[in-house]
CSV table of C-alpha atoms in Angstrom, one decimal:
chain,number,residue,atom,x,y,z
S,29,UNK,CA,19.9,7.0,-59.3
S,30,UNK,CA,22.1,4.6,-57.4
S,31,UNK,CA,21.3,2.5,-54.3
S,32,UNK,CA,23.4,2.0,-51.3
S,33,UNK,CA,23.4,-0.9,-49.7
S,34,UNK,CA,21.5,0.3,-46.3
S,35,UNK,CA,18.7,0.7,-48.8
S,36,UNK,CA,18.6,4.5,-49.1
S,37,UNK,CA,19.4,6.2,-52.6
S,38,UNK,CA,21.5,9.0,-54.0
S,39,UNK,CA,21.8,11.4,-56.6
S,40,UNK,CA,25.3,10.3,-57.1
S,41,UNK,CA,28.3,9.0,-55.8
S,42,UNK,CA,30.0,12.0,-55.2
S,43,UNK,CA,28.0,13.2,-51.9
S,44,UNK,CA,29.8,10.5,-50.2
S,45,UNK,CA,32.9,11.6,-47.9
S,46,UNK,CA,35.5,9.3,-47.5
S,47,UNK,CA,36.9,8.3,-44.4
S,48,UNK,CA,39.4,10.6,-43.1
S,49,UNK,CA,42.5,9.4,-41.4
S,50,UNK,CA,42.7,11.0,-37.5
S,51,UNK,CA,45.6,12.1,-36.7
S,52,UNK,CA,44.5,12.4,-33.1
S,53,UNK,CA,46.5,10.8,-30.5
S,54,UNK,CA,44.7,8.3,-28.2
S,55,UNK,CA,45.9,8.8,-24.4
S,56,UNK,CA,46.1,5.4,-23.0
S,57,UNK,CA,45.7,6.0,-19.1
S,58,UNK,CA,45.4,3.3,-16.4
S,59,UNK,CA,42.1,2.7,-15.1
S,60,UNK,CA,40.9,4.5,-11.5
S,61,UNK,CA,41.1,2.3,-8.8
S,62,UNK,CA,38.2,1.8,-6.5
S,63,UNK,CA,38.3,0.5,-2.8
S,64,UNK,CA,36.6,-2.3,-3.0
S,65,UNK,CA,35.7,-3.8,1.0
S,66,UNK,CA,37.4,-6.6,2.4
S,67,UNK,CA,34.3,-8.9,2.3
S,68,UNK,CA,33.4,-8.0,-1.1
S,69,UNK,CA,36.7,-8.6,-3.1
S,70,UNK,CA,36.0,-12.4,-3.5
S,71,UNK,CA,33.7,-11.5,-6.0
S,72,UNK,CA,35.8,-9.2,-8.1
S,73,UNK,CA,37.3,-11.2,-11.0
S,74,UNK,CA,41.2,-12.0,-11.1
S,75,UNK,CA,43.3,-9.2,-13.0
S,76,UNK,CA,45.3,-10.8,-15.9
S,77,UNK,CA,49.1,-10.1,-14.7
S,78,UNK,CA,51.8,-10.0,-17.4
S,79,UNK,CA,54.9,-11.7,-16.4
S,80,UNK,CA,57.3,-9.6,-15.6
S,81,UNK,CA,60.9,-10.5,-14.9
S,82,UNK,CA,63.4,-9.2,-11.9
S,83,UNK,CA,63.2,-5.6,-10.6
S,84,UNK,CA,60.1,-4.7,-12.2
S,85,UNK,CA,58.3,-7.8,-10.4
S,86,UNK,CA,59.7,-6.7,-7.2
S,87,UNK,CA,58.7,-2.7,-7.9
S,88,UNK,CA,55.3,-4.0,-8.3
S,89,UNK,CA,54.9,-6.1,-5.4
S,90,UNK,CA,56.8,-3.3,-3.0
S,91,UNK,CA,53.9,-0.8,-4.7
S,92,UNK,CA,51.2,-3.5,-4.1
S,93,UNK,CA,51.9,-4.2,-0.4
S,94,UNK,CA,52.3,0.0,-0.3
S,95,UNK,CA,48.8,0.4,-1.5
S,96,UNK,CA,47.8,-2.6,0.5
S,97,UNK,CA,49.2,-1.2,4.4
S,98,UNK,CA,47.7,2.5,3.3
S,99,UNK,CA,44.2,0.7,2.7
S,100,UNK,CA,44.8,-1.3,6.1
S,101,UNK,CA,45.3,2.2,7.8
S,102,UNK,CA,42.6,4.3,6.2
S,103,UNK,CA,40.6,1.0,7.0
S,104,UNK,CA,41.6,1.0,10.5
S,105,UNK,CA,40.8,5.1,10.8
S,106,UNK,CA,37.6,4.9,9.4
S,107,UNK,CA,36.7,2.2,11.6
S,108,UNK,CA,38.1,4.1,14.8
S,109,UNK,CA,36.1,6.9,14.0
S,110,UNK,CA,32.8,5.2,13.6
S,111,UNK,CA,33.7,3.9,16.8
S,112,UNK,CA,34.2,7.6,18.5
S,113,UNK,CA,31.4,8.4,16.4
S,114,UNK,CA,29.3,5.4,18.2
S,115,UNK,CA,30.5,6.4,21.3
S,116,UNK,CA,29.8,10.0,21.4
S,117,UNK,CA,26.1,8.9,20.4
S,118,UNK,CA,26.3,6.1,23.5
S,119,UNK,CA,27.3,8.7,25.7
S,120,UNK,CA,24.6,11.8,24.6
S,121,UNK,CA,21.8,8.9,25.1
S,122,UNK,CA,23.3,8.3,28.3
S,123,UNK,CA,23.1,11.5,29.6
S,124,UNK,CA,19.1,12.0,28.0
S,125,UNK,CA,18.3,8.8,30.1
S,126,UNK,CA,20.3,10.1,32.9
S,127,UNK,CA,18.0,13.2,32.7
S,128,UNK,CA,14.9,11.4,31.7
S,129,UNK,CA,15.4,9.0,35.1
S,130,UNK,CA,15.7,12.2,37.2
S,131,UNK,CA,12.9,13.7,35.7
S,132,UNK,CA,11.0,10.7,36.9
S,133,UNK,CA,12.0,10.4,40.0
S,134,UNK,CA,11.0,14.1,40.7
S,135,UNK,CA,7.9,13.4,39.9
S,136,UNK,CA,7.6,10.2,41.4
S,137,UNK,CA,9.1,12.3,45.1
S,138,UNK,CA,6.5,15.2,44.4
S,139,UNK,CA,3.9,12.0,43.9
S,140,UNK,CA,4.7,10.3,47.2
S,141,UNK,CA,5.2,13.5,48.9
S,142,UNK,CA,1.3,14.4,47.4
S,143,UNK,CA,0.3,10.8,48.7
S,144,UNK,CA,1.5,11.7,52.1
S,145,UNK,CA,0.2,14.7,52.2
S,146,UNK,CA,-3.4,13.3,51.6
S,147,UNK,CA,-3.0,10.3,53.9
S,148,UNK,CA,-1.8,12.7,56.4
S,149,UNK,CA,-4.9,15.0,55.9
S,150,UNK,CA,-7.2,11.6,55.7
S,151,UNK,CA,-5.9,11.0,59.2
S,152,UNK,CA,-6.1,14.3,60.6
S,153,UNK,CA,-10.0,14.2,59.1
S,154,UNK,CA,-10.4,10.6,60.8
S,155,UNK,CA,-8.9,11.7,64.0
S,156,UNK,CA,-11.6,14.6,64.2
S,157,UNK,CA,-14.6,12.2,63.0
S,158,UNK,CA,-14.3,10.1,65.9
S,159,UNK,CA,-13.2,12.9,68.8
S,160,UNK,CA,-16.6,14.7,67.6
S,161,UNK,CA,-18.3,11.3,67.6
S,162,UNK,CA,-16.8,10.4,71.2
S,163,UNK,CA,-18.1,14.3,72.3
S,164,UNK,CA,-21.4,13.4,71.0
S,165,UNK,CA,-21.4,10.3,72.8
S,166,UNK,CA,-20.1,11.9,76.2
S,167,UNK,CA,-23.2,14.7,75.8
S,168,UNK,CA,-25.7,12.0,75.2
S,169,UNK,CA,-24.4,10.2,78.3
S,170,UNK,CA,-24.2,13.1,80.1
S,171,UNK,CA,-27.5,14.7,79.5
S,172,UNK,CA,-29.4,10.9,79.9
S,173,UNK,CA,-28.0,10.5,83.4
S,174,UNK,CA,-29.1,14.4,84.0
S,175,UNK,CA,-32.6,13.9,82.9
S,176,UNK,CA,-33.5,10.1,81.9
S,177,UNK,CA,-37.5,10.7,81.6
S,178,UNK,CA,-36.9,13.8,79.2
S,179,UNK,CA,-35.3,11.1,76.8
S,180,UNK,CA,-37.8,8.5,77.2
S,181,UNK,CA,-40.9,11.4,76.0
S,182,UNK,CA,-39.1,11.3,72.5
């Protein structure tokens, strides 16, 4: 019995497969780029750039200030439709206020008119107190002056 290195053993040599060559063909594709935010890019680390000499330089930089203005716009329409976005929202809690405030004040009106009502009914109440006190008065006058000794019995 033989043993392998790894520590395992084996009956014999001959179980063991040697390596076979691939003939598979490795794609080599460029990695995906990700939008990274403006205020975050400091902390991405600097790509190593070969050197490159003429055209090629200038293709690249042509493509990179491409990419660059096509960031800046769908930047700039992302940012104008959170603002629409933002804005519709401003405007529907504008108009809930809008109906919240008239909803108060309808019942604040039915609230003074209900106060008015009862000070108006307080008044009319008042006003008949003291015209059936004054009566009362006037009668007890009235019927002293008639009969004076029929008041002093009680």
């Amino acid at each position: 019995m033989e043993v392998n290195p790894s520590g395992s053993s084996s009956a014999s040599a001959s179980s063991e497969l040697p390596p076979q060559p691939t003939t598979e063909k490795r794609l080599h594709l460029p990695p995906v780029p990700v939008y990274v935010p403006e205020e975050h890019r400091h902390r991405l680390p600097l790509p190593d750039i070969p050197k490159r000499k003429g055209t090629q330089l200038a293709r690249t930089a042509e493509i990179e200030s491409a990419a660059e203005a096509i960031v800046r716009e769908r930047a700039a329409v992302l940012q104008r439709e959170s603002l629409e976005e933002a804005a519709a929202k401003a405007e529907a809690l504008t108009r809930e206020m809008a109906a919240s405030l008239e909803a108060l004040d309808v019942k604040l009106r039915t609230s003074q008119e209900r106060e008015a009502v009862a000070s108006a009914s307080v008044a009319r109440f008042e006003a008949a107190r003291r015209k059936e006190a004054a009566a009362k008065r006037q009668k007890f006058i009235t019927c002293y002056f008639q009969n004076p000794l029929q008041h002093e019995a009680r």
